[in-house]
Short mmCIF file of C-alpha atoms in Angstrom, two decimals:
data_model
loop_
_atom_site.label_atom_id
_atom_site.label_comp_id
_atom_site.label_asym_id
_atom_site.label_seq_id
_atom_site.Cartn_x
_atom_site.Cartn_y
_atom_site.Cartn_z
CA MET A 246 -242.07 35.78 -62.32
CA GLU A 247 -241.21 32.53 -63.70
CA ARG A 248 -242.48 33.29 -66.90
CA VAL A 249 -241.05 36.35 -66.89
CA LEU A 250 -237.57 35.26 -66.41
CA SER A 251 -237.54 32.79 -68.91
CA ARG A 252 -237.18 35.91 -71.26
CA GLY A 253 -233.76 36.74 -69.90
CA LEU A 254 -232.76 38.85 -67.01
CA LYS A 255 -232.98 42.37 -68.46
CA HIS A 256 -236.48 43.85 -68.83
CA THR A 257 -238.41 46.91 -69.75
CA VAL A 258 -241.53 47.47 -68.07
CA GLU A 259 -244.18 49.75 -70.13
CA SER A 260 -247.43 51.13 -69.29
CA GLY A 261 -249.42 53.95 -70.52
CA THR A 262 -252.63 56.28 -70.04
CA SER A 263 -254.43 58.25 -72.24
CA ILE A 264 -254.45 62.34 -70.69
CA SER A 265 -258.14 62.41 -71.01
CA GLY A 266 -258.77 64.64 -67.86
CA PRO A 267 -257.40 64.19 -63.88
CA ALA A 268 -256.07 60.61 -63.63
CA HIS A 269 -258.09 58.10 -61.06
CA ILE A 270 -256.42 55.62 -58.85
CA GLY A 271 -256.97 52.61 -61.55
CA ASN A 272 -254.79 54.61 -64.14
CA ALA A 273 -252.22 54.53 -60.71
CA CYS A 274 -252.23 50.74 -60.54
CA ASP A 275 -250.47 50.31 -64.04
CA VAL A 276 -247.64 51.95 -62.86
CA LEU A 277 -247.67 50.41 -59.64
CA TYR A 278 -247.74 46.91 -60.72
CA ALA A 279 -245.33 47.24 -63.14
CA GLU A 280 -242.65 48.67 -60.72
CA ALA A 281 -243.50 45.53 -58.39
CA VAL A 282 -242.69 43.72 -61.60
CA CYS A 283 -239.16 45.58 -61.52
CA ARG A 284 -238.88 44.79 -57.91
CA GLU A 285 -239.28 41.11 -58.22
CA VAL A 286 -236.70 41.09 -61.12
CA ARG A 287 -234.22 43.30 -59.52
CA LEU A 288 -234.75 40.78 -56.33
CA ARG A 289 -234.00 37.98 -58.44
CA GLY A 290 -230.25 39.22 -60.11
CA GLY A 291 -232.30 40.52 -63.09
CA GLU A 292 -231.97 44.52 -64.28
CA ALA A 293 -235.55 46.13 -65.20
CA ILE A 294 -236.42 49.63 -65.70
CA SER A 295 -239.91 51.22 -65.75
CA ILE A 296 -241.39 53.91 -68.78
CA TRP A 297 -244.28 55.23 -68.47
CA VAL A 298 -246.01 57.34 -71.53
CA ALA A 299 -248.33 59.56 -71.37
CA ASP A 300 -250.90 59.23 -74.79
CA ASP A 301 -251.12 63.35 -75.19
CA LEU A 302 -251.81 62.89 -78.94
CA ASP A 303 -255.46 60.78 -78.20
CA PRO A 304 -258.34 63.13 -79.09
CA LEU A 305 -260.57 64.32 -76.06
CA ASP A 306 -263.85 62.55 -76.82
CA SER A 307 -265.58 63.60 -73.90
CA ILE A 308 -265.33 66.11 -71.26
CA PRO A 309 -264.45 65.14 -67.55
CA TYR A 310 -266.71 66.25 -64.80
CA PRO A 311 -266.98 68.74 -63.68
CA LEU A 312 -265.53 70.76 -66.18
CA PRO A 313 -267.51 73.30 -68.15
CA GLU A 314 -269.21 70.99 -70.93
CA ASP A 315 -270.28 74.53 -72.85
CA GLU A 316 -266.72 75.65 -73.36
CA LEU A 317 -265.17 72.82 -73.82
CA LYS A 318 -266.78 71.07 -76.19
CA LYS A 319 -265.44 72.60 -79.07
CA TYR A 320 -262.71 70.86 -78.40
CA LEU A 321 -263.96 67.29 -78.85
CA GLY A 322 -261.99 65.23 -81.17
CA LYS A 323 -258.77 67.41 -80.83
CA PRO A 324 -255.52 66.10 -79.37
CA TYR A 325 -255.01 66.86 -75.67
CA ILE A 326 -251.69 68.27 -76.83
CA ASN A 327 -253.68 71.07 -78.79
CA ILE A 328 -256.53 71.74 -76.05
CA PRO A 329 -255.46 75.01 -73.49
CA ASP A 330 -255.31 73.77 -70.03
CA PRO A 331 -258.69 74.43 -68.66
CA TYR A 332 -257.10 75.50 -65.52
CA ARG A 333 -255.11 77.98 -67.25
CA CYS A 334 -251.76 77.53 -65.55
CA CYS A 335 -249.95 75.52 -68.10
CA GLN A 336 -249.12 75.53 -71.57
CA SER A 337 -251.84 72.70 -72.70
CA TRP A 338 -254.30 69.94 -71.53
CA ALA A 339 -251.65 67.28 -71.68
CA GLN A 340 -249.11 69.36 -70.27
CA HIS A 341 -251.71 70.05 -66.79
CA PHE A 342 -253.01 66.50 -66.62
CA THR A 343 -250.04 65.08 -66.97
CA LEU A 344 -248.09 66.91 -64.20
CA GLU A 345 -250.73 66.46 -61.89
CA PHE A 346 -250.50 62.71 -62.40
CA VAL A 347 -247.01 62.46 -62.54
CA ASN A 348 -246.70 64.24 -59.07
CA SER A 349 -248.70 62.08 -57.50
CA LEU A 350 -246.95 58.83 -59.19
CA GLU A 351 -244.09 60.36 -57.36
CA ARG A 352 -245.67 60.66 -53.42
CA MET A 353 -246.61 57.30 -54.23
CA GLY A 354 -242.58 56.16 -54.97
CA LEU A 355 -243.06 55.84 -58.28
CA GLU A 356 -240.65 57.10 -60.32
CA PRO A 357 -241.02 55.16 -64.34
CA ILE A 358 -238.87 56.96 -67.18
CA VAL A 359 -242.08 59.39 -68.45
CA LYS A 360 -242.50 59.51 -71.89
CA SER A 361 -244.65 61.76 -74.01
CA GLY A 362 -246.53 60.54 -76.96
CA TYR A 363 -246.33 63.68 -78.50
CA SER A 364 -242.76 63.97 -77.87
CA MET A 365 -241.98 60.65 -79.34
CA TYR A 366 -243.74 61.45 -82.57
CA ARG A 367 -241.41 64.40 -83.11
CA ASP A 368 -238.41 62.73 -82.20
CA GLY A 369 -238.28 60.10 -84.11
CA THR A 370 -239.05 57.36 -81.96
CA TYR A 371 -241.81 56.36 -83.96
CA LEU A 372 -241.04 56.87 -87.20
CA PRO A 373 -239.67 53.44 -88.67
CA TYR A 374 -242.68 52.06 -87.60
CA ILE A 375 -244.85 54.37 -89.54
CA ARG A 376 -243.23 54.03 -92.52
CA LEU A 377 -243.15 50.53 -92.03
CA SER A 378 -247.02 50.32 -91.13
CA LEU A 379 -247.72 52.30 -94.54
CA ARG A 380 -245.98 50.03 -96.27
CA GLU A 381 -247.84 47.29 -94.76
CA ALA A 382 -251.16 48.76 -94.25
CA ASP A 383 -252.89 46.10 -96.47
CA LYS A 384 -251.54 42.97 -94.53
CA ILE A 385 -252.88 45.34 -91.04
CA LYS A 386 -255.72 46.01 -92.62
CA GLU A 387 -255.91 42.07 -93.36
CA LEU A 388 -254.59 41.35 -89.11
CA LEU A 389 -257.18 43.80 -87.79
CA ARG A 390 -259.94 41.70 -89.65
CA ARG A 391 -258.84 38.18 -89.15
CA ILE A 392 -258.15 38.67 -85.53
CA SER A 393 -260.70 41.49 -84.29
CA GLY A 394 -263.11 41.68 -87.15
CA MET A 395 -262.54 44.87 -87.83
CA HIS A 396 -263.44 45.74 -91.13
CA LYS A 397 -261.46 48.95 -92.75
CA PRO A 398 -262.18 50.83 -96.16
CA ARG A 399 -260.42 49.89 -98.94
CA ALA A 400 -258.37 53.29 -99.28
CA TRP A 401 -256.92 52.85 -95.49
CA LEU A 402 -253.97 53.66 -93.73
CA PRO A 403 -253.47 52.72 -89.91
CA TYR A 404 -252.05 56.28 -89.39
CA MET A 405 -254.54 59.47 -87.77
CA PRO A 406 -253.70 62.67 -89.25
CA ILE A 407 -254.44 65.94 -87.67
CA CYS A 408 -256.42 68.19 -89.74
CA ALA A 409 -255.02 71.25 -90.79
CA ASN A 410 -257.80 73.08 -90.76
CA CYS A 411 -259.82 72.19 -87.86
CA GLY A 412 -257.67 70.61 -85.71
CA ASN A 413 -259.52 67.34 -85.29
CA ILE A 414 -257.37 64.22 -85.32
CA ALA A 415 -260.45 61.94 -84.48
CA THR A 416 -262.44 62.53 -87.82
CA THR A 417 -259.34 62.06 -90.42
CA LEU A 418 -259.07 59.30 -92.75
CA ALA A 419 -255.69 58.91 -94.12
CA TYR A 420 -256.02 57.39 -97.79
CA GLY A 421 -252.78 57.68 -99.33
CA TYR A 422 -249.11 58.66 -99.07
CA GLU A 423 -245.65 59.57 -100.87
CA GLY A 424 -242.68 59.01 -98.72
CA ASP A 425 -243.39 60.91 -95.58
CA LYS A 426 -246.42 62.56 -97.01
CA VAL A 427 -249.78 61.25 -95.64
CA LEU A 428 -253.11 62.43 -97.41
CA TYR A 429 -255.82 62.80 -95.86
CA GLY A 430 -259.85 63.38 -95.57
CA CYS A 431 -261.05 65.19 -92.65
CA GLU A 432 -264.41 63.29 -93.22
CA LEU A 433 -265.52 60.73 -90.30
CA ASP A 434 -268.27 61.58 -88.03
CA VAL A 435 -267.08 59.84 -84.76
CA GLY A 436 -270.07 60.32 -82.75
CA TYR A 437 -268.44 62.93 -81.04
CA ALA A 438 -267.42 65.21 -83.59
CA LYS A 439 -267.44 64.92 -87.39
CA GLY A 440 -264.88 66.00 -89.80
CA CYS A 441 -265.06 69.71 -91.55
CA GLY A 442 -264.61 68.15 -95.07
CA TYR A 443 -261.19 69.37 -95.50
CA ARG A 444 -258.16 67.51 -97.73
CA GLY A 445 -254.57 67.78 -97.18
CA GLU A 446 -251.79 66.08 -96.41
CA VAL A 447 -249.21 66.15 -93.57
CA ASP A 448 -245.44 65.12 -93.22
CA VAL A 449 -245.08 62.02 -90.38
CA LYS A 450 -241.83 63.56 -89.64
CA LEU A 451 -243.07 65.98 -87.46
CA GLY A 452 -245.83 64.72 -85.13
CA GLN A 453 -248.83 65.92 -87.50
CA GLY A 454 -250.56 62.53 -86.59
CA LYS A 455 -249.93 59.23 -84.67
CA LEU A 456 -250.55 55.59 -85.54
CA GLN A 457 -253.88 53.75 -85.20
CA TRP A 458 -254.12 52.88 -81.44
CA ARG A 459 -253.69 48.54 -81.94
CA VAL A 460 -250.85 49.68 -84.42
CA GLU A 461 -249.53 51.99 -81.89
CA TRP A 462 -249.44 49.65 -79.30
CA ALA A 463 -247.46 46.89 -81.10
CA ALA A 464 -245.31 49.71 -82.09
CA ARG A 465 -244.08 50.92 -78.69
CA TRP A 466 -243.57 47.64 -77.49
CA SER A 467 -241.24 47.15 -80.53
CA ALA A 468 -239.48 50.80 -80.32
CA PHE A 469 -238.98 50.12 -76.18
CA GLY A 470 -238.23 46.09 -76.19
CA VAL A 471 -241.17 45.76 -73.83
CA THR A 472 -240.83 42.54 -71.96
CA VAL A 473 -243.87 43.09 -69.58
CA GLU A 474 -247.05 45.21 -69.71
CA PRO A 475 -249.70 45.74 -67.17
CA PHE A 476 -253.21 46.64 -68.76
CA GLY A 477 -256.90 45.92 -67.95
CA LYS A 478 -258.87 43.25 -68.39
CA GLU A 479 -260.72 44.96 -71.53
CA HIS A 480 -257.84 44.48 -73.51
CA ALA A 481 -257.56 41.44 -72.88
CA ALA A 482 -260.13 40.05 -74.45
CA ALA A 483 -260.32 37.34 -76.95
CA GLY A 484 -259.58 39.79 -80.44
CA GLY A 485 -259.10 43.13 -78.22
CA SER A 486 -256.17 45.22 -78.37
CA TYR A 487 -253.68 42.93 -76.92
CA ASP A 488 -254.56 40.14 -79.37
CA THR A 489 -254.31 42.10 -81.92
CA SER A 490 -251.09 44.47 -81.19
CA SER A 491 -249.19 40.91 -80.59
CA VAL A 492 -249.94 39.26 -83.96
CA ILE A 493 -248.51 43.18 -85.36
CA VAL A 494 -245.41 42.86 -83.61
CA ARG A 495 -244.69 39.54 -84.69
CA GLU A 496 -246.26 39.76 -88.51
CA VAL A 497 -245.03 42.75 -89.47
CA PHE A 498 -242.37 44.85 -86.95
CA LYS A 499 -240.60 41.05 -86.28
CA GLY A 500 -240.73 41.13 -82.71
CA GLU A 501 -242.31 39.54 -79.61
CA PRO A 502 -245.07 40.69 -77.36
CA PRO A 503 -244.68 41.43 -73.79
CA ILE A 504 -245.58 39.00 -71.28
CA PRO A 505 -249.23 40.49 -70.19
CA LEU A 506 -250.23 41.49 -66.28
CA ILE A 507 -253.76 41.91 -67.01
CA TYR A 508 -255.93 42.82 -63.85
CA GLU A 509 -259.32 43.65 -62.49
CA HIS A 510 -260.65 47.22 -62.94
CA VAL A 511 -261.25 49.60 -59.38
CA MET A 512 -264.71 50.07 -58.50
CA ILE A 513 -265.49 53.35 -56.31
CA ASN A 514 -268.40 52.76 -54.12
CA GLY A 515 -269.57 49.48 -55.71
CA ARG A 516 -269.31 52.04 -59.13
CA LYS A 517 -267.24 51.84 -62.26
CA MET A 518 -264.95 54.54 -62.35
CA SER A 519 -265.98 57.42 -65.34
CA LYS A 520 -264.55 60.52 -65.58
CA SER A 521 -267.39 61.89 -68.14
CA LYS A 522 -269.86 61.05 -65.03
CA GLY A 523 -267.33 62.52 -62.23
CA ASN A 524 -267.21 59.46 -60.30
CA ILE A 525 -263.64 58.90 -59.55
CA LEU A 526 -261.11 58.62 -56.60
CA THR A 527 -257.53 60.53 -57.95
CA PRO A 528 -254.59 59.42 -55.71
CA ARG A 529 -255.04 63.24 -54.48
CA GLN A 530 -258.23 62.87 -53.32
CA TRP A 531 -256.73 59.96 -51.19
CA PHE A 532 -253.82 61.68 -49.86
CA GLU A 533 -256.58 64.12 -48.64
CA VAL A 534 -257.83 61.37 -45.82
CA ALA A 535 -254.92 58.21 -45.93
CA PRO A 536 -251.08 58.09 -46.55
CA PRO A 537 -249.29 57.05 -50.22
CA GLU A 538 -248.37 53.81 -48.66
CA THR A 539 -252.31 52.48 -47.50
CA LEU A 540 -253.69 53.03 -51.50
CA ARG A 541 -250.46 50.84 -53.09
CA PHE A 542 -251.36 48.02 -49.73
CA PHE A 543 -255.07 48.24 -51.76
CA PHE A 544 -253.57 46.95 -54.63
CA PHE A 545 -251.22 44.63 -53.45
CA ARG A 546 -253.26 42.97 -50.70
CA VAL A 547 -255.16 40.87 -53.32
CA TYR A 548 -253.71 39.49 -56.60
CA PRO A 549 -254.43 41.55 -59.63
CA ALA A 550 -257.31 40.02 -61.10
CA LYS A 551 -259.14 39.74 -58.09
CA HIS A 552 -262.28 42.45 -57.86
CA LYS A 553 -261.89 46.15 -56.07
CA ASP A 554 -263.82 48.14 -55.17
CA LEU A 555 -262.68 50.97 -52.61
CA ARG A 556 -265.17 52.31 -50.47
CA MET A 557 -264.51 55.96 -49.09
CA ASN A 558 -266.44 55.07 -46.29
CA GLU A 559 -264.31 52.32 -45.17
CA VAL A 560 -260.82 54.13 -45.48
CA PRO A 561 -260.56 53.71 -41.62
CA ARG A 562 -260.80 49.54 -41.72
CA LEU A 563 -258.26 49.88 -45.03
CA VAL A 564 -255.78 51.95 -42.55
CA GLU A 565 -256.01 49.25 -39.92
CA GLU A 566 -255.82 46.65 -42.34
CA PHE A 567 -251.96 48.02 -43.89
CA GLU A 568 -250.90 48.87 -39.42
CA ARG A 569 -251.84 45.29 -38.79
CA ALA A 570 -249.96 44.13 -41.85
CA GLU A 571 -246.64 46.13 -40.43
CA ARG A 572 -247.36 44.20 -36.90
CA ILE A 573 -247.07 40.83 -38.46
CA TYR A 574 -244.07 42.38 -40.80
CA TYR A 575 -242.19 43.21 -37.54
CA GLY A 576 -243.04 40.15 -35.45
CA VAL A 577 -245.34 41.58 -33.14
CA ASP A 578 -249.09 40.52 -34.73
CA GLU A 579 -249.36 36.92 -36.04
CA LEU A 580 -252.13 35.17 -37.88
CA VAL A 581 -252.77 31.62 -37.43
CA ASP A 582 -252.45 30.53 -41.19
CA GLU A 583 -249.17 30.87 -41.90
CA LYS A 584 -250.01 31.50 -45.70
CA VAL A 585 -252.08 34.41 -45.03
CA ASN A 586 -248.69 36.41 -42.69
CA VAL A 587 -246.56 35.07 -45.78
CA HIS A 588 -249.09 37.37 -48.35
CA LEU A 589 -249.13 39.87 -46.04
CA LYS A 590 -245.92 40.45 -45.00
CA ARG A 591 -244.96 40.71 -48.54
CA SER A 592 -248.26 43.31 -49.37
CA TYR A 593 -246.83 45.17 -46.86
CA GLU A 594 -242.99 45.24 -48.11
CA LEU A 595 -244.45 46.06 -51.68
CA SER A 596 -246.68 49.04 -49.80
CA ILE A 597 -243.97 50.85 -48.12
CA ILE A 598 -241.80 53.45 -50.29
CA GLY A 599 -238.09 52.90 -49.19
CA LYS A 600 -236.48 51.04 -47.30
CA PRO A 601 -238.31 49.93 -43.98
CA ALA A 602 -237.61 51.47 -40.40
CA PRO A 603 -235.63 49.35 -38.43
CA THR A 604 -238.34 49.05 -35.65
CA LEU A 605 -241.80 48.78 -35.57
CA PRO A 606 -243.46 52.84 -36.42
CA ILE A 607 -245.55 54.14 -33.40
CA ARG A 608 -249.07 54.71 -35.05
CA LEU A 609 -252.07 56.77 -33.98
CA PRO A 610 -254.54 54.08 -35.23
CA TYR A 611 -257.03 55.93 -37.35
CA ASP A 612 -260.27 55.20 -35.44
CA LEU A 613 -258.58 56.42 -32.32
CA ALA A 614 -257.79 60.10 -34.42
CA VAL A 615 -261.60 60.06 -35.61
CA THR A 616 -262.68 59.52 -32.24
CA LEU A 617 -260.12 61.95 -30.49
CA ILE A 618 -261.30 64.98 -33.11
CA GLN A 619 -264.26 64.42 -32.23
CA VAL A 620 -264.32 64.25 -28.29
CA TYR A 621 -261.58 67.37 -28.36
CA ARG A 622 -262.17 70.29 -30.73
CA ASP A 623 -258.50 71.57 -30.61
CA ILE A 624 -256.74 68.74 -30.17
CA THR A 625 -252.97 69.39 -29.66
CA LEU A 626 -250.20 67.13 -29.97
CA GLU A 627 -249.57 66.90 -26.27
CA LYS A 628 -252.89 65.53 -25.90
CA VAL A 629 -252.53 63.07 -28.95
CA ILE A 630 -249.13 61.96 -26.95
CA ASP A 631 -250.83 61.42 -23.30
CA VAL A 632 -253.63 59.14 -24.97
CA LEU A 633 -251.30 57.21 -26.81
CA LYS A 634 -249.43 56.28 -23.03
CA ARG A 635 -253.09 56.22 -21.66
CA THR A 636 -253.82 53.13 -24.22
CA GLY A 637 -250.24 51.22 -23.94
CA ARG A 638 -248.84 52.47 -27.44
CA LEU A 639 -245.70 54.84 -26.24
CA TYR A 640 -243.17 52.41 -25.40
CA ARG A 641 -240.26 55.16 -26.38
CA ASP A 642 -239.32 58.05 -27.66
CA LEU A 643 -241.06 59.24 -30.82
CA THR A 644 -238.94 59.97 -33.92
CA ALA A 645 -239.27 63.15 -35.83
CA ASP A 646 -241.05 61.73 -38.64
CA GLU A 647 -243.55 59.30 -36.07
CA VAL A 648 -244.29 62.84 -34.35
CA GLU A 649 -245.14 64.23 -38.28
CA ALA A 650 -247.14 61.50 -38.86
CA LEU A 651 -249.07 61.93 -36.08
CA LYS A 652 -249.93 65.18 -36.75
CA LEU A 653 -250.69 64.11 -40.52
CA ARG A 654 -253.02 60.99 -39.33
CA LEU A 655 -255.49 64.18 -37.10
CA ARG A 656 -255.39 66.06 -40.21
CA GLN A 657 -256.17 62.61 -42.95
CA ALA A 658 -259.04 61.62 -40.12
CA GLU A 659 -260.80 64.96 -39.57
CA ALA A 660 -261.09 65.40 -43.86
CA TRP A 661 -262.24 62.01 -43.70
CA LEU A 662 -264.92 62.71 -41.05
CA LYS A 663 -265.79 65.59 -43.23
CA LYS A 664 -265.90 64.29 -46.25
CA TYR A 665 -266.75 60.57 -46.41
CA ALA A 666 -267.55 59.48 -42.99
CA PRO A 667 -270.96 57.89 -41.98
CA GLU A 668 -273.39 59.31 -39.65
CA THR A 669 -272.70 56.48 -37.55
CA VAL A 670 -269.01 57.29 -36.66
CA LYS A 671 -269.93 60.89 -35.85
CA PHE A 672 -270.78 61.59 -32.15
CA LYS A 673 -271.16 64.35 -29.43
CA LEU A 674 -270.45 63.95 -26.38
CA LEU A 675 -273.68 63.91 -23.73
CA ASP A 676 -273.75 67.34 -21.79
CA ASP A 677 -276.47 66.04 -19.38
CA VAL A 678 -276.58 62.47 -18.69
CA SER A 679 -279.49 63.08 -16.41
CA ARG A 680 -281.71 62.92 -19.96
CA VAL A 681 -280.40 58.73 -20.35
CA LYS A 682 -280.65 57.61 -16.82
CA ASN A 683 -284.71 56.62 -16.97
CA LEU A 684 -283.97 54.54 -20.37
CA LEU A 685 -281.24 52.30 -18.02
CA THR A 686 -282.26 49.21 -16.93
CA ASP A 687 -280.88 48.29 -13.22
CA LYS A 688 -279.00 46.02 -14.42
CA GLN A 689 -277.24 48.17 -16.60
CA LYS A 690 -276.71 50.99 -14.45
CA GLU A 691 -275.13 48.09 -11.72
CA ALA A 692 -272.24 47.17 -14.15
CA LEU A 693 -272.22 51.00 -15.00
CA MET A 694 -271.51 51.25 -11.35
CA LYS A 695 -268.70 48.51 -11.02
CA VAL A 696 -266.89 49.32 -14.05
CA ALA A 697 -266.81 53.04 -12.93
CA SER A 698 -265.16 50.77 -9.53
CA ILE A 699 -262.59 48.97 -11.83
CA LEU A 700 -261.13 52.30 -13.55
CA LYS A 701 -260.95 54.25 -10.78
CA GLY A 702 -259.17 50.72 -8.94
CA GLY A 703 -256.26 50.85 -11.35
CA ASP A 704 -254.66 51.34 -14.70
CA TRP A 705 -255.98 49.12 -17.61
CA LEU A 706 -254.66 48.75 -21.64
CA PRO A 707 -257.68 48.45 -23.57
CA ARG A 708 -257.44 44.91 -24.27
CA GLU A 709 -257.79 44.23 -20.54
CA LEU A 710 -260.58 46.69 -20.42
CA ASN A 711 -262.49 45.30 -23.08
CA THR A 712 -262.03 41.80 -21.02
CA LYS A 713 -263.34 43.66 -17.93
CA PHE A 714 -266.39 44.92 -19.77
CA PHE A 715 -267.16 41.30 -21.08
CA GLU A 716 -266.46 39.79 -17.54
CA VAL A 717 -268.68 42.93 -15.58
CA SER A 718 -271.65 42.11 -17.66
CA ARG A 719 -271.65 38.05 -17.49
CA SER A 720 -271.12 38.12 -13.83
CA LEU A 721 -274.34 39.93 -14.24
CA GLY A 722 -275.87 37.41 -16.24
CA LEU A 723 -276.48 40.62 -18.38
CA PRO A 724 -275.88 40.11 -21.78
CA PRO A 725 -272.45 42.38 -23.16
CA PRO A 726 -274.51 44.29 -25.66
CA SER A 727 -277.26 45.36 -23.18
CA PHE A 728 -274.12 47.14 -21.42
CA PHE A 729 -272.36 48.30 -24.52
CA GLU A 730 -275.65 49.93 -25.28
CA ALA A 731 -275.75 51.60 -21.20
CA ALA A 732 -272.07 52.69 -21.62
CA TYR A 733 -272.63 54.51 -25.03
CA LEU A 734 -276.22 56.03 -23.82
CA THR A 735 -274.41 57.34 -21.03
CA LEU A 736 -271.32 58.93 -22.52
CA ILE A 737 -272.76 59.95 -26.08
CA GLY A 738 -276.65 59.48 -26.03
CA ALA A 739 -276.59 56.84 -28.70
CA THR A 740 -276.67 52.84 -28.43
CA SER A 741 -273.46 52.54 -30.25
CA GLY A 742 -269.98 54.48 -30.99
CA PRO A 743 -266.13 53.95 -30.95
CA TRP A 744 -264.49 50.63 -29.96
CA LEU A 745 -265.38 51.22 -26.30
CA ALA A 746 -262.22 50.24 -24.35
CA ASN A 747 -260.06 52.69 -26.86
CA PHE A 748 -262.93 55.48 -25.99
CA VAL A 749 -262.79 55.40 -21.98
CA LEU A 750 -258.80 55.65 -22.24
CA ALA A 751 -259.25 58.38 -24.37
CA LEU A 752 -261.56 60.52 -22.27
CA GLY A 753 -260.15 59.87 -19.31
CA LYS A 754 -260.94 56.85 -16.83
CA ASP A 755 -261.30 59.02 -13.86
CA PHE A 756 -264.17 61.44 -15.96
CA VAL A 757 -265.57 57.97 -17.50
CA ALA A 758 -265.56 56.79 -14.12
CA LYS A 759 -267.67 59.62 -12.63
CA ARG A 760 -269.83 59.23 -15.65
CA PHE A 761 -271.13 56.19 -14.75
CA GLU A 762 -271.80 56.89 -11.61
CA GLU A 763 -273.90 59.44 -12.52
CA ALA A 764 -275.78 57.42 -14.68
CA ALA A 765 -276.56 54.57 -11.91
CA SER A 766 -277.09 56.77 -8.93
#
């Protein structure tokens, strides 16, 4: 932040997304980091705005899965703004996927100033930079060669007209201009689309084309006075987009490039995200299984340049990490390492939407929600509240927001269980305990009987009960894992399962005591 503030106290943080289909969580990363920078600037007495640009005049270069390729391949090479909405609910492809993404951003508590690239070409935002780029085309061509090793044809302009004949923008080559009219030939073969051979002209004032990407990026920085920009590491490679656009903004547009905030890309289940292969996770898909705050926390818990791999079978663990940070923030939990405490507190502050609650929110742990859904087929709110009491988590009246959060947690845990949970998490209560009696040793049966007596003898909190399990095992010379295997066999017919202390209290200590006695008799 010191570098940012050294440029003054007034900042514009910009991010952008090519509207190539459903936006994934990595696309939200740009906007999330932009908002975080704005927050920090404001905290330190400055002013900051966040702008997000929908690059809706870019060409479609692949069909994202699972959209029908046969139906849509005729639009390859055409700008998103001119492609029909594949879902037939909006005016265009660009409008559909822009609205979908903006709605997701709003659910994440992100409200940048939204700009359309197409609108910016029509309302004159880019016009002075287009005119200057046309005049300085030879200089730009030399900069591209010098910085990035790109070699352009002799008759080349940094502008991509939309072909008046076939509608492609990816296959046109601009070779001359007269005032605001750009001459072009639709003659390029870009692999996914081929030019139709038409030759014509477009008026740059009417939004009938766009600047080449690296020139456009520099123009955008100048137009908005961008001081900070988050982007993925591929743009930061030597001779890449950022290096080239930085030189163009300085030497052609006479401005300064923004301070880069470079981040590592997000992996999904160990694989790079790809829209064409269908290996993506959208914010909407995340909201089906967990709150928006936890997705924000996923990004803020580590530094932007650190590796991030989101594994959907580990959603309960990530939610628990967020709630542990929450407990640390409110001073209920604390780690030995003070630096980690400070980091988690700040990560939590950046992750929450709006102001923090005055007191620690009462929550149903995600793993406990997964357990309850499998134990009680039609679980009610009353049953959840009863379990919270039994496990020592209900120490005051619930607020209306907390009640709604409990209901949402059950729905999200159920969705996760159906779509992403590993088989090791799924279980059913054992109907007939006699089926496992012969699998238990005498010491295991003795331990079960002792624990049954403890359960009937008083009320326990989860951690207290967990300690008792270990004490009983060791008092009998029984390895604790052997006791836990016996307990799970007795309850669900498997050798492992949910955290036993929570599980016992969720089932009810009287029910479990009776089951243990039956197995041990």
